[in-house]
Amino acid sequence: GDVAPEPDSSTGLLQLSLQGTPHRVAGTVQGSTPVLRELNGATFKQPVPLAGPILIYRAKATEPNALPTLAGLLGKAGIQLQSYHSSSTVAGEKWSVVGLSAPLSNLSELKAQATEVFQLHL
């Protein structure tokens, strides 16, 4: 990716285009932890730590059921929600990034509430 200095920081801003996907991400490194600042033009008010199992989903900003559905799935699987970050709205949709204690094995119920869902283990 490209590294450019941030206006208010001595660290660089990292921008990536993930091969094989339409996603563009931008972030920095805080200490030794990479953090997400932007995903496909949607910004996060607080930097999102990219560590451990992470679930990322995009849903309509007016969709009220995605987070309760996720909470129910986590409860059934015995997985703890460790962090939750929601982006600004772009084209009527928001990205959510959820830190988990373990990956979810079945995303089908959440996929019914979201435009896109994927997991990463970093």
PDB file of C-alpha atoms in Angstrom, residues 55-60 63 65-71 73 93 104-119:
ATOM      1  CA  LEU A  55     -16.169  -9.831  12.353  1.00  0.00           C
ATOM      2  CA  ILE A  56     -16.883  -7.090   9.814  1.00  0.00           C
ATOM      3  CA  TYR A  57     -20.314  -6.425   8.375  1.00  0.00           C
ATOM      4  CA  ARG A  58     -22.055  -3.755   6.315  1.00  0.00           C
ATOM      5  CA  ALA A  59     -25.755  -3.058   6.789  1.00  0.00           C
ATOM      6  CA  LYS A  60     -28.263  -0.358   5.950  1.00  0.00           C
ATOM      7  CA  GLU A  63     -31.507  -1.781   9.729  1.00  0.00           C
ATOM      8  CA  ASN A  65     -31.795  -5.983  13.668  1.00  0.00           C
ATOM      9  CA  ALA A  66     -28.165  -6.656  12.719  1.00  0.00           C
ATOM     10  CA  LEU A  67     -26.635  -6.023  16.155  1.00  0.00           C
ATOM     11  CA  PRO A  68     -29.365  -7.854  18.151  1.00  0.00           C
ATOM     12  CA  THR A  69     -29.059 -10.795  15.723  1.00  0.00           C
ATOM     13  CA  LEU A  70     -25.295 -10.827  16.241  1.00  0.00           C
ATOM     14  CA  ALA A  71     -25.720 -10.674  20.035  1.00  0.00           C
ATOM     15  CA  LEU A  73     -25.573 -15.654  17.729  1.00  0.00           C
ATOM     16  CA  GLU A  93     -24.988   1.981   4.879  1.00  0.00           C
ATOM     17  CA  LEU A 104     -18.261 -17.492  14.741  1.00  0.00           C
ATOM     18  CA  SER A 105     -18.740 -20.742  12.829  1.00  0.00           C
ATOM     19  CA  ASN A 106     -22.100 -19.851  11.234  1.00  0.00           C
ATOM     20  CA  LEU A 107     -22.864 -16.405   9.804  1.00  0.00           C
ATOM     21  CA  SER A 108     -26.059 -17.287   7.916  1.00  0.00           C
ATOM     22  CA  GLU A 109     -28.481 -15.565  10.329  1.00  0.00           C
ATOM     23  CA  LEU A 110     -26.410 -12.370  10.306  1.00  0.00           C
ATOM     24  CA  LYS A 111     -26.110 -12.476   6.500  1.00  0.00           C
ATOM     25  CA  ALA A 112     -29.903 -12.120   6.326  1.00  0.00           C
ATOM     26  CA  GLN A 113     -29.622  -8.737   8.135  1.00  0.00           C
ATOM     27  CA  ALA A 114     -26.485  -7.421   6.413  1.00  0.00           C
ATOM     28  CA  THR A 115     -25.368  -6.508   2.904  1.00  0.00           C
ATOM     29  CA  GLU A 116     -21.972  -8.116   3.446  1.00  0.00           C
ATOM     30  CA  VAL A 117     -20.313 -10.122   6.239  1.00  0.00           C
ATOM     31  CA  PHE A 118     -16.818 -11.518   6.647  1.00  0.00           C
ATOM     32  CA  GLN A 119     -14.408 -12.565   9.399  1.00  0.00           C
TER      33      GLN A 119
END
